[in-house]
XYZ file of C-alpha atoms in Angstrom:
656
model
C 16.011 -20.487 -19.604
C 14.567 -17.877 -21.966
C 15.174 -14.139 -22.101
C 14.326 -12.132 -19.003
C 12.453 -9.029 -20.148
C 12.302 -7.340 -16.745
C 14.181 -4.047 -16.377
C 14.904 -4.189 -12.635
C 15.206 -6.948 -10.037
C 14.740 -6.767 -6.274
C 17.853 -7.016 -4.151
C 17.853 -10.073 -1.862
C 15.913 -9.355 1.300
C 18.819 -10.344 3.554
C 20.879 -7.474 2.130
C 18.310 -4.751 2.786
C 17.663 -3.000 6.097
C 15.686 0.061 7.164
C 17.162 2.749 9.378
C 15.817 5.972 10.843
C 12.081 6.478 10.827
C 11.457 3.457 8.592
C 13.114 1.183 11.155
C 10.998 2.751 13.889
C 7.931 2.118 11.741
C 8.675 -1.606 11.612
C 9.495 -1.671 15.314
C 6.058 -0.191 15.913
C 4.550 -2.987 13.832
C 6.493 -5.585 15.805
C 5.279 -4.173 19.107
C 1.787 -3.587 17.730
C -0.537 -5.656 15.582
C 2.084 -7.394 13.434
C 3.576 -9.071 16.474
C 0.273 -9.655 18.278
C -2.537 -9.997 15.755
C -4.122 -12.834 17.695
C -5.728 -10.062 19.764
C -8.016 -9.429 16.767
C -9.580 -12.850 17.264
C -10.626 -15.227 14.511
C -8.830 -16.434 12.444
C -5.594 -15.058 13.888
C -6.084 -16.904 17.177
C -6.359 -20.294 15.442
C -3.798 -22.817 14.234
C -4.018 -21.222 10.807
C -2.233 -23.147 8.069
C -1.358 -25.861 10.565
C -5.016 -26.894 10.499
C -6.850 -28.692 7.678
C -9.991 -26.646 8.284
C -10.220 -23.475 10.329
C -13.435 -23.303 12.302
C -14.647 -20.991 15.036
C -17.843 -20.827 17.019
C -20.196 -18.239 15.592
C -18.328 -17.956 12.272
C -19.850 -19.242 9.051
C -16.414 -19.366 7.506
C -15.808 -20.104 3.856
C -13.130 -22.767 3.593
C -10.605 -20.442 1.912
C -11.369 -17.160 3.667
C -9.533 -17.613 6.997
C -6.429 -19.013 5.290
C -6.177 -15.911 3.110
C -6.226 -13.597 6.124
C -3.689 -15.584 8.146
C -1.433 -15.719 5.080
C -1.490 -11.923 4.733
C -0.336 -11.677 8.330
C 2.379 -14.310 7.908
C 3.753 -12.579 4.814
C 3.974 -9.215 6.563
C 5.358 -10.777 9.738
C 8.128 -12.711 7.976
C 9.227 -9.735 5.875
C 9.164 -7.503 8.939
C 11.155 -10.103 10.873
C 13.858 -10.359 8.226
C 14.143 -6.593 7.786
C 14.509 -6.062 11.540
C 16.490 -9.236 12.190
C 13.840 -10.122 14.768
C 13.932 -13.800 15.729
C 10.617 -13.720 17.571
C 8.697 -12.479 14.543
C 10.453 -14.978 12.290
C 9.738 -17.881 14.620
C 6.077 -16.928 14.828
C 5.719 -16.675 11.054
C 7.721 -19.813 10.367
C 5.424 -21.880 12.557
C 3.016 -21.538 9.640
C 5.353 -21.737 6.633
C 7.611 -24.495 7.962
C 4.575 -26.642 8.786
C 3.283 -26.300 5.245
C 6.675 -27.126 3.722
C 7.186 -30.158 5.950
C 3.736 -31.685 5.319
C 3.350 -32.056 1.539
C 0.830 -34.425 0.009
C 1.948 -37.488 -1.941
C 1.738 -35.479 -5.137
C 3.607 -32.532 -3.625
C 0.516 -30.467 -2.815
C 1.221 -27.945 -0.057
C -1.440 -26.695 2.307
C -4.660 -27.728 4.041
C -6.689 -30.557 2.552
C -9.809 -28.377 2.709
C -8.328 -26.096 0.059
C -7.448 -29.017 -2.178
C -10.917 -30.540 -1.834
C -13.011 -27.379 -2.014
C -14.543 -28.167 -5.405
C -17.935 -28.814 -3.804
C -17.918 -25.413 -2.104
C -19.737 -22.610 -3.910
C -16.626 -20.509 -3.238
C -14.390 -22.989 -5.062
C -13.147 -20.236 -7.380
C -10.927 -19.073 -4.507
C -9.819 -22.382 -3.053
C -6.245 -22.096 -4.397
C -6.023 -18.301 -4.044
C -4.768 -18.319 -0.416
C -1.704 -20.250 -1.590
C -0.628 -17.206 -3.589
C -0.689 -15.095 -0.437
C 1.208 -17.597 1.718
C 3.722 -18.368 -0.999
C 4.684 -14.683 -1.061
C 5.989 -15.286 2.457
C 8.005 -18.194 1.054
C 9.309 -15.916 -1.695
C 10.545 -13.631 1.088
C 12.053 -16.588 2.958
C 13.939 -17.689 -0.130
C 15.097 -14.144 -0.858
C 16.453 -13.859 2.685
C 17.884 -17.355 3.179
C 18.519 -18.882 -0.249
C 17.002 -22.194 0.889
C 16.745 -24.246 -2.326
C 14.268 -26.618 -0.681
C 11.674 -23.836 -0.868
C 12.005 -23.692 -4.651
C 11.923 -27.462 -4.986
C 8.778 -27.886 -2.918
C 6.925 -25.011 -4.534
C 7.868 -26.298 -7.976
C 6.563 -29.781 -7.160
C 3.337 -28.303 -5.744
C 2.533 -26.760 -9.123
C 4.067 -29.186 -11.615
C 3.085 -32.485 -9.974
C -0.210 -31.521 -8.373
C -3.626 -31.287 -9.970
C -5.471 -28.002 -9.657
C -7.595 -25.767 -11.840
C -5.952 -22.348 -11.681
C -8.197 -20.755 -14.292
C -11.062 -20.240 -11.847
C -11.588 -16.750 -10.406
C -8.857 -15.739 -7.979
C -7.147 -19.099 -8.389
C -5.479 -17.669 -11.500
C -3.468 -15.368 -9.243
C -1.152 -18.336 -8.685
C 0.327 -17.275 -12.037
C 2.327 -14.746 -9.974
C 4.076 -17.544 -8.095
C 4.493 -19.743 -11.180
C 6.261 -16.950 -13.066
C 8.482 -16.156 -10.076
C 9.437 -19.836 -9.812
C 10.170 -19.948 -13.525
C 12.592 -17.027 -13.200
C 14.285 -18.661 -10.194
C 14.491 -22.247 -11.531
C 14.395 -21.955 -15.321
C 11.837 -24.774 -15.463
C 9.817 -24.135 -18.637
C 6.992 -26.331 -17.329
C 6.116 -23.578 -14.872
C 5.883 -20.929 -17.579
C 3.856 -23.267 -19.784
C 1.453 -23.896 -16.900
C 1.135 -20.175 -16.185
C 0.371 -19.367 -19.827
C -2.102 -22.232 -20.151
C -4.018 -21.304 -17.005
C -4.032 -17.589 -17.816
C -5.331 -18.352 -21.293
C -8.068 -20.556 -19.849
C -9.049 -17.721 -17.508
C -9.490 -15.409 -20.510
C -11.785 -17.915 -22.195
C -13.801 -18.617 -19.052
C -14.440 -14.978 -18.029
C -14.547 -12.816 -21.184
C -16.793 -10.304 -19.392
C -14.403 -9.654 -16.492
C -12.609 -6.309 -16.227
C -9.253 -8.075 -15.920
C -9.130 -10.103 -19.115
C -6.503 -8.866 -21.539
C -9.120 -7.629 -24.006
C -11.041 -5.695 -21.348
C -7.877 -4.191 -19.878
C -6.889 -2.991 -23.346
C -10.287 -1.373 -23.865
C -11.198 2.162 -22.807
C -13.994 0.832 -20.600
C -13.806 2.039 -17.003
C -13.251 -0.827 -14.543
C -15.895 -1.436 -11.866
C -14.568 -4.678 -10.448
C -13.937 -5.539 -6.814
C -10.920 -3.470 -5.794
C -8.690 -6.272 -4.532
C -9.611 -8.449 -7.514
C -8.671 -5.732 -9.977
C -5.422 -4.768 -8.279
C -4.297 -8.381 -8.000
C -5.321 -9.459 -11.511
C -4.032 -6.366 -13.322
C -0.379 -7.315 -12.836
C -0.551 -10.858 -14.255
C -0.262 -9.916 -17.918
C 2.823 -7.806 -17.187
C 4.394 -10.651 -15.211
C 3.930 -12.947 -18.200
C 5.452 -10.283 -20.454
C 8.517 -10.345 -18.209
C 8.981 -14.015 -19.076
C 7.821 -14.033 -22.722
C 8.347 -10.565 -24.202
C 4.748 -10.449 -25.450
C 4.244 -6.684 -25.561
C 0.469 -6.968 -25.866
C 0.444 -8.391 -22.350
C 2.533 -5.518 -21.019
C 0.303 -3.003 -22.779
C -2.754 -4.565 -21.113
C -1.382 -4.218 -17.576
C -0.146 -0.703 -18.204
C -3.512 0.399 -19.528
C -5.340 -1.336 -16.680
C -3.379 0.710 -14.160
C -3.695 3.889 -16.211
C -7.488 3.516 -16.188
C -7.392 2.890 -12.457
C -5.558 6.184 -11.927
C -7.775 8.046 -14.383
C -11.126 6.904 -13.014
C -10.568 5.959 -9.378
C -7.313 7.175 -7.790
C -7.910 9.520 -4.851
C -5.639 12.263 -3.539
C -3.995 9.935 -1.001
C -2.711 7.741 -3.834
C -5.109 4.781 -3.613
C -8.088 3.925 -5.836
C -11.594 4.487 -4.519
C -12.430 0.940 -3.459
C -14.888 0.397 -0.625
C -14.982 -3.225 -1.731
C -15.804 -2.295 -5.363
C -14.217 0.486 -7.405
C -16.405 3.566 -6.896
C -15.012 6.492 -8.879
C -13.680 9.848 -7.661
C -15.920 11.999 -5.444
C -15.510 13.986 -2.259
C -16.639 11.310 0.226
C -15.005 8.374 -1.566
C -12.761 6.004 0.360
C -10.726 2.845 0.042
C -10.352 -0.497 1.725
C -7.050 -0.841 3.575
C -6.349 -4.094 1.717
C -6.054 -2.072 -1.454
C -3.185 0.009 -0.095
C -1.194 -3.220 0.209
C -2.416 -4.813 -3.016
C -2.172 -1.690 -5.177
C 1.386 -0.876 -4.127
C 2.410 -4.531 -4.524
C 1.149 -4.498 -8.109
C 2.768 -1.121 -8.833
C 6.049 -2.571 -7.565
C 5.923 -5.281 -10.189
C 5.232 -2.733 -12.932
C 8.195 -0.689 -11.692
C 10.483 -3.707 -11.957
C 9.170 -4.822 -15.329
C 9.175 -1.431 -17.071
C 11.796 0.546 -15.160
C 9.482 3.567 -15.315
C 9.862 6.050 -12.475
C 6.164 6.979 -12.501
C 5.255 3.684 -10.839
C 7.656 4.445 -7.984
C 6.060 7.881 -7.585
C 2.652 6.242 -7.229
C 3.957 3.768 -4.658
C 5.414 6.561 -2.530
C 2.227 8.595 -2.688
C 0.146 5.679 -1.402
C 2.624 4.514 1.242
C 3.389 7.994 2.608
C -0.238 9.158 2.722
C -2.954 6.513 2.608
C -1.069 3.935 4.684
C -0.210 5.946 7.829
C -3.522 7.787 7.482
C -5.442 4.533 8.007
C -3.799 3.419 11.266
C -3.225 4.701 14.762
C 0.379 5.785 14.933
C 1.317 3.090 17.457
C 0.053 0.421 15.033
C -2.512 -0.948 17.478
C -5.643 -0.162 15.461
C -6.692 0.390 11.861
C -9.657 1.206 9.684
C -11.469 -1.058 7.233
C -12.352 1.934 5.029
C -10.349 5.166 5.057
C -11.012 8.446 3.238
C -9.288 11.696 2.256
C -12.079 13.505 4.130
C -13.212 11.933 7.400
C -14.249 13.965 10.431
C -16.040 11.229 12.379
C -14.891 7.650 12.990
C -17.054 5.735 15.448
C -18.797 2.380 15.531
C -21.727 3.584 13.381
C -20.267 6.327 11.150
C -19.461 4.378 7.986
C -21.005 6.451 5.193
C -19.844 4.212 2.347
C -22.259 2.048 0.316
C -20.845 -1.188 1.727
C -21.928 -1.637 5.356
C -23.445 1.829 5.820
C -23.848 2.675 9.494
C -21.245 0.152 10.645
C -17.864 0.435 12.394
C -15.864 0.159 9.161
C -14.307 3.651 9.326
C -13.423 3.504 13.029
C -9.976 2.627 14.355
C -9.831 -0.732 16.134
C -7.857 -4.010 16.026
C -10.630 -5.602 13.979
C -12.736 -2.915 12.270
C -15.505 -5.183 10.993
C -13.477 -7.547 8.817
C -10.524 -9.925 9.003
C -8.790 -9.163 5.691
C -7.539 -5.656 6.483
C -5.999 -6.552 9.885
C -3.964 -9.191 8.044
C -3.071 -7.172 4.962
C -2.039 -3.959 6.730
C 1.080 -5.731 8.007
C 2.469 -6.010 4.472
C 2.517 -2.371 3.366
C 5.716 -0.989 4.886
C 7.736 -4.247 4.752
C 6.904 -4.512 1.041
C 7.944 -0.903 0.490
C 11.290 -1.374 2.213
C 11.889 -4.683 0.401
C 11.690 -2.884 -2.938
C 13.666 0.258 -2.144
C 16.816 -1.171 -3.721
C 16.999 -2.946 -7.080
C 19.508 -3.964 -9.712
C 19.310 -3.278 -13.443
C 19.904 -5.662 -16.347
C 23.621 -4.872 -16.457
C 24.111 -5.450 -12.740
C 24.036 -1.814 -11.647
C 22.461 -0.667 -8.394
C 19.194 1.286 -8.446
C 17.782 3.446 -5.646
C 14.162 2.922 -6.667
C 12.251 4.135 -3.605
C 13.400 6.608 -0.999
C 13.702 6.554 2.765
C 16.380 5.884 5.386
C 18.025 2.498 4.947
C 20.987 0.584 3.610
C 21.837 -2.178 1.174
C 24.748 -4.618 1.093
C 25.665 -5.578 -2.439
C 28.423 -7.133 -4.540
C 29.556 -5.019 -7.471
C 31.345 -5.724 -10.715
C 32.747 -8.962 -12.168
C 34.879 -9.465 -9.057
C 31.809 -9.210 -6.779
C 33.337 -6.556 -4.545
C 31.341 -6.054 -1.310
C 29.689 -2.624 -1.238
C 27.395 -1.057 1.347
C 25.302 1.983 0.480
C 23.599 3.990 3.222
C 20.620 6.150 2.259
C 20.818 8.975 4.805
C 17.627 10.987 4.740
C 14.461 12.132 6.458
C 12.584 11.906 3.149
C 9.682 12.503 2.472
C 9.765 15.209 5.157
C 13.017 16.701 3.862
C 14.396 17.384 0.393
C 17.911 15.934 0.636
C 19.003 12.303 0.241
C 22.671 11.420 0.784
C 24.011 8.073 -0.457
C 27.189 7.118 1.410
C 29.358 4.353 -0.090
C 31.573 1.842 1.679
C 33.577 -0.419 -0.658
C 36.115 -3.107 0.228
C 38.143 -1.812 -2.723
C 37.471 0.688 -5.515
C 35.055 -0.794 -8.027
C 33.364 0.456 -11.197
C 29.590 0.120 -11.455
C 26.493 2.061 -12.366
C 24.359 3.700 -9.691
C 20.920 5.019 -10.658
C 18.720 7.459 -8.762
C 15.123 8.423 -9.469
C 13.923 11.932 -10.210
C 10.244 12.033 -9.155
C 7.755 13.362 -11.653
C 6.719 16.144 -9.267
C 10.278 17.564 -8.961
C 11.242 20.248 -11.475
C 14.659 21.358 -10.226
C 16.492 18.301 -8.883
C 20.267 18.453 -8.470
C 22.937 15.809 -7.906
C 26.421 16.182 -6.484
C 29.175 13.564 -6.379
C 31.665 14.178 -3.580
C 30.475 17.761 -3.412
C 30.805 18.505 -7.129
C 27.701 19.087 -9.269
C 26.892 16.288 -11.681
C 26.438 17.884 -15.081
C 23.574 15.700 -16.155
C 19.943 16.348 -17.027
C 17.661 15.602 -14.078
C 14.452 15.289 -16.053
C 11.353 14.699 -13.893
C 10.044 11.151 -14.048
C 13.326 9.485 -15.048
C 16.265 7.600 -13.589
C 19.688 9.266 -13.748
C 22.564 6.824 -14.213
C 25.934 7.541 -12.621
C 28.722 5.357 -14.057
C 32.009 5.666 -12.176
C 34.534 3.915 -9.993
C 33.247 4.123 -6.432
C 35.420 3.972 -3.322
C 34.804 4.141 0.414
C 33.898 7.628 1.510
C 32.211 8.572 -1.751
C 28.924 10.390 -1.418
C 26.158 11.094 -3.913
C 23.704 13.759 -2.749
C 20.319 14.075 -4.419
C 18.343 17.228 -3.676
C 14.659 17.222 -4.565
C 13.135 20.686 -4.082
C 9.535 20.301 -2.946
C 7.320 23.105 -4.139
C 3.892 23.524 -2.563
C 1.244 22.841 -5.182
C -2.537 22.702 -5.318
C -4.544 20.167 -7.297
C -8.164 20.293 -8.431
C -10.695 17.587 -7.522
C -14.381 16.942 -8.314
C -17.161 19.010 -6.739
C -14.933 22.075 -6.616
C -12.388 20.378 -4.386
C -8.825 21.522 -3.825
C -5.882 19.624 -2.319
C -2.517 20.915 -1.124
C 0.618 18.883 -1.784
C 4.357 19.150 -1.294
C 6.576 16.547 -2.896
C 5.056 13.102 -2.311
C 3.076 14.321 0.703
C -0.534 15.431 0.768
C -1.411 17.846 3.576
C -4.561 17.805 5.658
C -6.298 19.783 8.360
C -6.161 17.635 11.516
C -9.539 17.640 13.237
C -9.509 17.725 17.028
C -11.556 14.802 18.315
C -13.429 13.508 21.295
C -11.610 10.199 21.724
C -13.418 7.477 23.656
C -12.716 3.794 23.974
C -15.407 1.458 22.716
C -15.889 -0.839 25.687
C -18.351 -2.985 23.726
C -15.755 -4.195 21.249
C -14.877 -7.815 22.166
C -11.512 -7.589 20.390
C -10.317 -4.466 22.193
C -8.038 -4.332 25.233
C -5.940 -1.824 27.148
C -2.988 -2.396 24.819
C -5.088 -2.660 21.670
C -8.091 -0.365 22.148
C -11.022 0.356 19.852
C -11.826 4.029 19.400
C -14.903 6.154 18.825
C -13.806 9.534 17.448
C -16.106 12.509 16.977
C -15.102 16.052 16.007
C -14.864 18.786 18.608
C -12.664 21.108 16.561
C -13.486 23.132 13.490
C -13.246 21.370 10.180
C -15.791 23.068 7.915
C -13.348 25.403 6.183
C -12.642 26.327 2.593
C -9.473 27.765 1.106
C -8.556 30.165 -1.661
C -6.268 28.490 -4.243
C -4.207 31.703 -4.374
C -3.727 31.907 -0.603
C -0.174 32.370 0.620
C 1.169 29.129 2.136
C 4.114 29.107 4.543
C 6.234 25.957 4.976
C 7.386 25.336 8.553
C 9.929 22.617 9.378
C 10.191 21.067 12.851
C 12.595 18.527 14.385
C 11.979 14.944 13.330
C 12.049 12.815 16.461
C 10.532 9.412 17.151
C 7.545 8.547 15.004
C 7.250 11.149 12.211
C 3.509 10.462 11.949
C 2.911 11.488 15.575
C -0.006 13.961 15.376
C 1.528 16.017 18.179
C 4.978 16.354 16.576
C 4.708 16.629 12.791
C 8.132 17.291 11.216
C 6.621 19.680 8.700
C 3.506 21.860 8.649
C 1.898 24.336 6.283
C 0.329 27.578 7.487
C -2.364 29.282 5.424
C -5.664 31.119 5.873
C -9.117 29.626 5.386
C -12.735 30.610 5.905
C -15.536 28.919 7.815
C -18.466 27.566 5.771
C -21.317 27.505 8.323
C -23.674 25.350 6.235
C -21.203 22.489 5.875
C -22.188 20.109 8.691
C -22.259 16.439 9.612
C -25.209 14.416 8.360
C -27.151 13.255 11.424
C -29.779 10.498 11.445
C -31.773 8.597 14.066
C -32.976 5.900 11.674
C -31.103 4.282 8.827
C -32.383 2.071 6.033
C -29.794 -0.445 4.838
C -30.214 -2.881 1.963
C -28.513 -6.163 2.764
C -29.128 -9.792 1.906
C -31.679 -8.912 -0.750
C -33.956 -6.850 1.487
C -34.160 -3.551 3.353
C -33.436 -3.268 7.073
C -34.384 -0.314 9.289
C -31.967 0.502 12.105
C -32.241 3.040 14.914
C -29.277 4.818 16.459
C -27.203 7.972 16.674
C -25.717 8.117 13.190
C -23.307 10.832 12.094
C -21.827 10.785 8.617
C -19.248 12.714 6.611
C -20.996 15.097 4.175
C -19.998 15.824 0.596
C -18.311 19.122 -0.227
C -20.742 22.040 0.051
C -22.396 23.443 -3.052
C -21.901 26.867 -4.580
C -24.605 28.572 -2.490
C -23.139 27.302 0.787
C -19.675 28.497 -0.242
C -21.040 31.946 -0.980
C -22.088 32.140 2.682
C -18.547 31.456 3.905
C -17.380 33.831 6.620
C -15.362 36.873 5.630
C -12.819 36.674 8.448
C -9.735 34.651 7.562
C -8.978 31.823 9.992
C -5.389 30.628 10.537
C -5.027 26.976 9.526
C -2.150 24.613 10.218
C -1.968 21.612 7.918
C 0.038 18.486 8.697
C 1.018 15.489 6.574
C -2.017 13.355 5.696
C -0.436 10.380 7.487
C -0.241 12.323 10.761
C -4.024 12.515 11.062
C -6.879 10.355 12.309
C -9.723 12.747 11.508
C -8.993 15.162 8.668
C -9.975 17.298 5.737
C -7.615 16.994 2.765
C -10.021 17.939 -0.035
C -11.075 21.507 0.722
C -13.931 23.466 -0.821
C -12.376 25.896 -3.255
C -13.223 29.506 -2.361
C -12.641 32.717 -4.220
C -11.434 35.756 -2.293
C -14.490 37.906 -1.488
C -14.401 41.627 -2.168
C -15.231 42.386 1.464
C -12.604 40.140 3.043
C -10.811 41.581 6.055
C -7.577 40.008 4.833
C -6.522 39.328 8.441
C -5.823 36.044 10.208
């Protein structure tokens, strides 16, 4: 086996467990959609990968499409099951994966015959793509169980079978090929990955995700999921070959994504296609999962703390902000600013006037209900890593623990991460060791933290805590040792297009929660008492601007139960704002929509989120200061998180 150029490696899934609020988050998934996604209907109520072709009455299903969505669900369900030790979730997920493993073709091909034989389908460029998604669940199974048969069967699927992986999304199988190469050392897998990736470059020179285009300064405008998934492949191949041009391509691809598309909640503007940064921009929920998954690979390959910062920002803001807090409903498209979310309030270019921004078990698509189950299990899976020398790395933060074997003698060590992060500033790492053992323990200093401190057993560690780096602690650890990392979280404001202003503290973005009229949508065929669909319209004030120099008071509250509960936020910010009377919902009775190559005229009661008000409207803002209480972005359903920037008027009363 050749040189491994990766900086970090994931700890085996069986050795990782969430505690505290992260455990409660996964329990909510288990009791909510992750454990019961069949309530969302097709294709989750079918035999899934146990069937050679998934069909449903009234669905003109592409042969690959339903398998992709079921596979997202299975991946999230199996990871969630392992992290919780939940046999019911594991049994439900394994009904799909075990069937696939136990029914290979004569040549070792795994999966439905319809995906093997899809060459006559005009969507053939995706016929092998769903395998990538399902095989991630098998990666998790192997990580948790060590079952060598998984490696053997996946290896035979790729090496012995015939398939063109250079077509469209099919090339994403390179992810699995490279993983298998690292696990087995079989050079045939790396050769296949390089050959297919090279053929993809030749076939699609105009695509945003070829190496040449990623290396260019050209702004990407690809489909969001496509771009997020493809952007990591070059870096994965670098990890196996050391070809730095490949690493440079992936790094630049993600840098351009942040530069041109990343919104305040940490996710690129991607209502299907990448859209740029503007005040009413949003993102597909699939991209929260896919973007953070790709960033996780870049974190492991490069060892750069900035990728971990970006993961936390997306997971702690965009993810909880796109779901109901009991995990029974989600959005298709979510936005930093959204003050209406009903069955006809989608203001985005894709599906304007539809239910896409409303919260329901199936908000107008099947992909997001499947993919949303992956976000938090993936995050927890990658909290703990090891470095090239066998040291332990605390890569991502949150309550949890890892069991690990340290040093040449493989001494059992358990490390507990005791914290209420990101709602609190302190993280305590408590060590339990069967015997004293020397190893290196690394902690991350986020890029936003300017005055981090570290103590070891109560004594200050005299080491530079430079923002955006990992600090390495080399010592002999024993039971009872404690490393405490303190990350002071200063309140900061950031500037956004159209005169927008956001308020942040640590990895959290803060938003004004908008009081809503909350009504169940009785017309939704996928809704039920336990999994309702919601129509939300604003009944509270939301049309406020803020002065960037306003005094902001941080208020901490007890953290109990679900920290994203809108009624019990563990931290709030108090500040003054002013009403902007001209900033109102856009209301329409007729709507022209271009779809299928022609225009359609629809009638209804349409209410849409407006852009930030212009300069003249801001000048008419009220003089009386209004008291505002902001909560974490993830604690909201309706919200304003990009505020119109106001200057203090000379005639202001100065009173709240």
